Amino acid sequence: MTDPAVSCSIDLTAPGKHIGRLAFPKITNTAGWASTFVHVASIARGDGPTVLVLAGNHGDEYEGQVAALRLLHELQLEMVHGRVIVVPVLSPAASKANTRNWPSGANFNRSFPGRPDGPPNEQLADFLTRVLFPLADVVIDMHSDGRSAWFIPCSHMHVVDDQTQRKAMLEGMEAWLSDWHFLYIDVNGTGLLPVEAENQGKIVITTELGGGGRVPAPIHRLAWSGLNNVLRHVGVLEGEVQTRASLGRPPAVILDGRNPGTIVLSPEDGMFEALLEPGDAVSEGETVGRLWFVDRPDRAPELIRAPLDGVVTVTKAIPVTEQGDCVFVLGVPIDRSELT
Ligand SMILES: [Zn+2]
């Protein structure tokens, strides 16, 4: 099998706290023999699980990147039982450019499993697939909706077939202690990072922590507290595991987004006006938003209606809308017992 195209400057199997970098060829007009760096840290002490903490899969989703950078900074060796590997910014050029995708146009979250002789995004994906995932028991991949949309702040999951893996993922998702959780399917292509990790049998815990081009302070707090509680929950971080009950909060609401009909696409170009907020309950046929027309002020707005009963989960954050853009997504509350 071909060696990965990505090199790592630290020994990820060594005990202790080490901060280093992954490097792979950078194709640029301004330097020859250049490399792209993706920074990585390993904090390892004694027996325990290995947890891979990932953020910045999409560049303009900063909630997880800030939490992961803080974790890398604050996690002390004596707090760890096992190993935490942190890659705080998987897509650094996209992060600096405030874009979802890489400057090449590649969507890193559609690059898996990757290949060592593919373009740079696939080279990095291949390194995760063949080097980092096999080391890990738990893979945490933090997302939000970036600039484009606001996703009800939540941890979420695929409902995987394996019952043991599903139960562990459900409990991991709940350990984030968000008010909402979401069950998702892949409706927009293949090659997702979580799917590759799930296929390797890992406990995969993912988030959608808002978005819309601004990170409110409560979201930073949710990213940080959720990440830390999940690390305690899986046993790699010292300290008492909190639950919503122990915090005096009601149970979280689990929203089911596995029906593709819950995703509403704009029928034409226009300017989207949201009439409801994520978290609002809607009935089938109720107007969720309106589409206005810049070049046709005489035209009445197009009403965009809920396709079924549910809860608004995602709403488009950038009013300018093209035909086929997702303008909102509904989730349908379901009972936790349906997942076990
Ligand atoms: Zn994302």
Coordinates of C-alpha atoms and ligand atoms in Angstrom, one line a residue:
M1 CA 0.0 0.0 0.0
T2 CA 1.3 3.5 -0.9
D3 CA 2.6 5.5 2.1
P4 CA 0.5 8.5 3.0
A5 CA 1.5 11.8 1.3
V6 CA 1.2 13.5 4.7
S7 CA 4.0 13.5 7.2
C8 CA 3.7 14.1 10.9
S9 CA 6.4 15.9 12.9
I10 CA 5.5 14.3 16.3
D11 CA 5.2 10.7 17.5
L12 CA 1.5 10.2 18.1
T13 CA 2.2 7.1 20.1
A14 CA 4.6 8.8 22.6
P15 CA 3.5 9.7 26.1
G16 CA 3.5 13.4 27.1
K17 CA 2.2 16.6 25.6
H18 CA 3.6 17.3 22.1
I19 CA 2.6 19.9 19.6
G20 CA 3.6 19.5 16.0
R21 CA 2.3 19.6 12.5
L22 CA 1.2 17.5 9.6
A23 CA 2.7 18.6 6.2
F24 CA 1.9 17.8 2.6
P25 CA 2.9 19.3 -0.7
K26 CA 1.5 22.8 -1.4
I27 CA 1.0 23.8 -5.0
T28 CA 1.6 27.5 -5.3
N29 CA 3.0 30.0 -7.7
T30 CA 4.9 31.9 -5.1
A31 CA 7.2 29.2 -3.7
G32 CA 8.7 25.9 -4.9
W33 CA 9.0 22.8 -2.7
A34 CA 6.4 24.4 -0.3
S35 CA 4.3 22.5 2.2
T36 CA 0.9 23.1 3.8
F37 CA 0.9 22.7 7.5
V38 CA -2.0 21.4 9.6
H39 CA -1.2 21.6 13.3
V40 CA -1.7 18.7 15.6
A41 CA -1.2 18.0 19.3
S42 CA -1.0 14.8 21.3
I43 CA -1.6 14.7 25.0
A44 CA -1.1 11.1 26.3
R45 CA -0.7 9.6 29.8
G46 CA -1.2 6.0 30.9
D47 CA -4.1 3.8 30.0
G48 CA -7.4 4.9 28.6
P49 CA -9.2 5.6 25.4
T50 CA -7.8 7.6 22.5
V51 CA -10.0 10.5 21.4
L52 CA -9.4 12.5 18.2
V53 CA -10.7 16.0 18.5
L54 CA -11.2 17.7 15.1
A55 CA -12.4 21.1 14.0
G56 CA -12.2 23.4 11.0
N57 CA -13.3 20.7 8.7
H58 CA -15.1 23.5 7.0
G59 CA -13.1 26.7 7.2
D60 CA -15.8 29.2 8.2
E61 CA -17.1 27.2 11.2
Y62 CA -15.1 28.7 14.0
E63 CA -16.9 27.5 17.1
G64 CA -15.1 24.2 17.3
Q65 CA -11.8 25.7 16.1
V66 CA -11.8 28.1 19.1
A67 CA -12.7 25.3 21.5
A68 CA -10.1 22.9 20.1
L69 CA -7.3 25.6 20.2
R70 CA -8.3 26.3 23.8
L71 CA -8.3 22.6 24.6
L72 CA -4.8 22.2 23.1
H73 CA -3.6 25.1 25.2
E74 CA -5.3 24.2 28.5
L75 CA -5.2 20.4 28.6
Q76 CA -2.6 19.4 31.1
L77 CA -1.0 16.0 31.1
E78 CA -2.1 15.1 34.6
M79 CA -5.8 15.6 33.6
V80 CA -5.6 12.9 30.9
H81 CA -6.2 9.1 31.2
G82 CA -5.3 7.8 27.7
R83 CA -4.7 10.1 24.8
V84 CA -6.2 13.1 23.2
I85 CA -5.1 14.0 19.7
V86 CA -6.2 17.5 18.6
V87 CA -6.3 18.9 15.1
P88 CA -7.8 22.3 15.8
V89 CA -8.0 23.5 12.2
L90 CA -8.2 20.9 9.5
S91 CA -8.7 23.4 6.7
P92 CA -6.4 26.3 7.6
A93 CA -6.5 28.1 4.3
A94 CA -10.3 28.0 4.3
S95 CA -10.4 29.1 7.9
K96 CA -8.2 32.2 7.1
A97 CA -10.3 33.0 4.1
N98 CA -13.6 32.6 6.0
T99 CA -14.8 30.1 3.4
R100 CA -16.5 26.7 3.8
N101 CA -14.4 25.1 1.1
W102 CA -10.7 25.0 0.4
P103 CA -9.3 27.6 -2.0
S104 CA -9.2 24.9 -4.6
G105 CA -13.0 24.6 -4.3
A106 CA -12.7 21.2 -2.6
N107 CA -15.1 20.4 0.2
F108 CA -12.9 18.6 2.8
N109 CA -16.0 16.9 4.2
R110 CA -16.6 15.2 0.8
S111 CA -12.9 14.0 0.5
F112 CA -13.0 10.7 2.3
P113 CA -11.6 8.1 2.3
G114 CA -9.1 10.1 0.3
R115 CA -6.0 8.8 -1.5
P116 CA -2.3 9.5 -1.2
D117 CA -1.9 10.3 -4.9
G118 CA -5.0 12.5 -5.1
P119 CA -5.3 16.3 -4.7
P120 CA -4.2 17.8 -1.4
N121 CA -7.6 17.5 0.3
E122 CA -7.7 13.8 -0.5
Q123 CA -4.1 13.4 0.7
L124 CA -5.1 14.9 4.1
A125 CA -8.3 12.8 4.2
D126 CA -6.2 9.7 3.4
F127 CA -4.0 10.4 6.4
L128 CA -7.0 10.7 8.7
T129 CA -8.4 7.5 7.3
R130 CA -5.3 5.4 7.5
V131 CA -3.3 6.9 10.3
L132 CA -5.5 9.0 12.7
F133 CA -8.8 7.1 12.8
P134 CA -7.1 3.7 13.4
L135 CA -5.5 5.2 16.5
A136 CA -8.8 6.5 17.9
D137 CA -11.7 5.0 19.9
V138 CA -13.7 8.2 19.7
V139 CA -13.8 10.8 16.9
I140 CA -15.2 14.3 17.6
D141 CA -15.8 16.5 14.5
M142 CA -17.2 19.9 15.4
H143 CA -19.2 21.8 12.8
S144 CA -21.7 24.7 12.6
D145 CA -23.4 26.1 9.6
G146 CA -20.7 28.6 8.9
R147 CA -21.7 31.9 7.2
S148 CA -24.5 30.4 5.2
A149 CA -27.0 29.3 7.7
W150 CA -28.0 29.1 11.4
F151 CA -28.3 25.6 12.7
I152 CA -30.1 25.1 16.0
P153 CA -27.0 24.6 18.3
C154 CA -26.8 20.9 18.9
S155 CA -24.8 17.8 18.8
H156 CA -25.9 15.3 16.2
M157 CA -25.4 11.9 14.8
H158 CA -26.0 9.4 12.0
V159 CA -28.3 6.5 13.2
V160 CA -25.7 3.8 12.5
D161 CA -26.9 0.2 12.1
D162 CA -24.6 -1.4 14.7
Q163 CA -26.6 -1.3 17.9
T164 CA -23.5 -1.1 20.2
Q165 CA -22.0 1.7 18.2
R166 CA -25.3 3.5 17.9
K167 CA -25.9 3.4 21.7
A168 CA -22.4 4.7 22.4
M169 CA -22.9 7.5 19.8
L170 CA -26.3 8.4 21.2
E171 CA -24.8 8.7 24.8
G172 CA -21.9 10.6 23.4
M173 CA -24.2 13.0 21.6
E174 CA -26.3 13.5 24.8
A175 CA -23.1 14.2 26.8
W176 CA -22.7 17.5 24.9
L177 CA -25.7 18.6 27.0
S178 CA -27.1 20.8 24.3
D179 CA -30.9 21.6 24.4
W180 CA -31.4 19.9 21.0
H181 CA -30.0 17.0 19.2
F182 CA -30.4 16.1 15.5
L183 CA -30.4 12.9 13.5
Y184 CA -29.0 13.4 10.0
I185 CA -28.6 11.6 6.7
D186 CA -26.2 12.5 3.8
V187 CA -28.3 14.2 1.2
N188 CA -25.5 16.1 -0.5
G189 CA -22.9 13.7 -1.8
T190 CA -20.6 11.1 -0.2
G191 CA -17.1 11.1 1.3
L192 CA -17.9 12.5 4.7
L193 CA -15.4 12.4 7.5
P194 CA -17.8 11.0 10.1
V195 CA -18.9 8.3 7.7
E196 CA -15.4 7.0 7.2
A197 CA -14.8 7.0 11.0
E198 CA -18.2 5.3 11.6
N199 CA -17.3 2.6 9.0
Q200 CA -14.1 1.9 11.1
G201 CA -16.4 1.3 14.1
K202 CA -15.5 4.5 16.0
I203 CA -17.8 6.3 18.4
V204 CA -18.4 9.5 16.3
I205 CA -19.7 12.6 18.0
T206 CA -20.5 15.6 15.8
T207 CA -22.0 19.1 16.3
E208 CA -23.8 21.9 14.5
L209 CA -23.1 24.9 16.8
G210 CA -25.1 27.7 15.1
G211 CA -23.4 29.6 12.3
G212 CA -24.6 32.6 10.4
G213 CA -21.2 34.3 10.4
R214 CA -21.2 35.2 14.0
V215 CA -20.3 33.2 17.1
P216 CA -22.3 34.5 20.2
A217 CA -20.5 34.0 23.5
P218 CA -23.1 31.4 24.7
I219 CA -22.1 29.3 21.7
H220 CA -18.4 29.5 22.6
R221 CA -19.5 28.4 26.1
L222 CA -21.5 25.5 24.7
A223 CA -18.7 24.4 22.4
W224 CA -16.3 24.4 25.4
S225 CA -18.5 22.9 28.0
G226 CA -19.9 20.2 25.7
L227 CA -16.4 19.2 24.5
N228 CA -15.1 18.9 28.0
N229 CA -18.1 16.9 29.2
V230 CA -17.8 14.5 26.3
L231 CA -14.1 14.0 27.1
R232 CA -15.1 13.3 30.7
H233 CA -18.0 11.0 29.6
V234 CA -15.7 8.8 27.5
G235 CA -13.2 8.6 30.3
V236 CA -10.2 10.4 28.8
L237 CA -10.5 13.6 31.0
E238 CA -10.6 13.7 34.7
G239 CA -13.6 15.1 36.5
E240 CA -17.3 14.5 37.2
V241 CA -19.5 13.8 34.2
Q242 CA -22.5 16.2 34.1
T243 CA -25.9 15.3 32.8
R244 CA -28.8 17.6 32.0
A245 CA -30.6 16.2 35.1
S246 CA -27.6 16.9 37.3
L247 CA -27.7 20.5 36.0
G248 CA -31.4 20.8 36.7
R249 CA -32.3 21.0 33.0
P250 CA -35.2 19.2 31.2
P251 CA -34.3 16.4 28.8
A252 CA -33.0 17.6 25.4
V253 CA -35.3 17.3 22.4
I254 CA -34.1 14.9 19.7
L255 CA -35.1 16.1 16.2
D256 CA -35.3 13.6 13.4
G257 CA -34.0 14.9 10.1
R258 CA -33.8 11.5 8.3
N259 CA -36.7 12.3 5.9
P260 CA -35.1 14.2 3.0
G261 CA -38.5 15.9 2.6
T262 CA -37.6 18.0 5.6
I263 CA -35.1 20.0 3.6
V264 CA -36.7 22.8 1.7
L265 CA -34.9 24.2 -1.4
S266 CA -35.7 27.6 -2.9
P267 CA -37.8 27.3 -6.1
E268 CA -36.1 30.3 -7.7
D269 CA -33.6 33.1 -7.2
G270 CA -34.7 35.8 -4.7
M271 CA -34.2 37.4 -1.4
F272 CA -35.2 35.1 1.5
E273 CA -37.1 36.5 4.5
A274 CA -37.3 34.1 7.4
L275 CA -40.6 34.4 9.4
L276 CA -39.7 31.9 12.0
E277 CA -36.6 31.0 14.1
P278 CA -34.8 27.7 14.7
G279 CA -36.6 26.1 17.6
D280 CA -40.1 27.3 16.5
A281 CA -42.7 24.6 16.0
V282 CA -44.5 24.7 12.6
S283 CA -47.5 22.9 11.1
E284 CA -47.7 21.5 7.6
G285 CA -48.5 24.2 5.2
E286 CA -47.5 27.1 7.5
T287 CA -45.5 29.8 6.0
V288 CA -41.9 29.6 7.2
G289 CA -40.4 32.3 4.9
R290 CA -40.9 34.5 1.9
L291 CA -39.0 35.1 -1.2
W292 CA -38.8 38.6 -2.5
F293 CA -37.6 39.7 -6.0
V294 CA -35.0 42.5 -6.4
D295 CA -35.8 43.1 -10.0
R296 CA -39.6 42.6 -9.7
P297 CA -40.8 44.9 -6.8
D298 CA -44.3 44.7 -8.4
R299 CA -44.4 40.9 -7.8
A300 CA -45.9 39.5 -4.6
P301 CA -43.5 37.5 -2.5
E302 CA -43.4 33.7 -3.0
L303 CA -44.5 32.0 0.2
I304 CA -42.3 29.1 1.4
R305 CA -44.3 26.6 3.4
A306 CA -43.5 23.8 5.8
P307 CA -43.8 20.5 4.1
L308 CA -44.8 18.7 7.3
D309 CA -45.3 19.3 11.0
G310 CA -42.0 19.8 12.8
V311 CA -39.5 22.2 14.4
V312 CA -37.5 24.7 12.4
T313 CA -33.9 23.4 12.7
V314 CA -31.9 25.4 10.1
T315 CA -32.6 28.7 8.5
K316 CA -30.6 30.4 5.7
A317 CA -28.5 33.2 7.1
I318 CA -27.6 35.0 3.8
P319 CA -30.8 36.5 2.4
V320 CA -29.6 36.5 -1.2
T321 CA -30.8 33.1 -2.5
E322 CA -30.3 31.1 -5.6
Q323 CA -32.7 28.6 -7.0
G324 CA -31.9 25.3 -5.3
D325 CA -30.4 26.8 -2.1
C326 CA -31.5 25.3 1.1
V327 CA -33.6 27.9 2.8
F328 CA -34.7 25.9 5.8
V329 CA -34.7 22.5 7.3
L330 CA -37.3 21.0 9.7
G331 CA -36.7 18.3 12.3
V332 CA -39.4 16.1 13.7
P333 CA -39.2 15.5 17.5
I334 CA -38.9 11.8 18.3
D335 CA -38.6 9.8 21.5
R336 CA -35.2 8.6 22.5
S337 CA -36.6 5.0 22.9
E338 CA -36.9 4.8 19.1
L339 CA -33.1 4.8 18.8
T340 CA -32.4 2.1 21.3
Ligands
ZN1 ZN -19.4 21.9 8.5

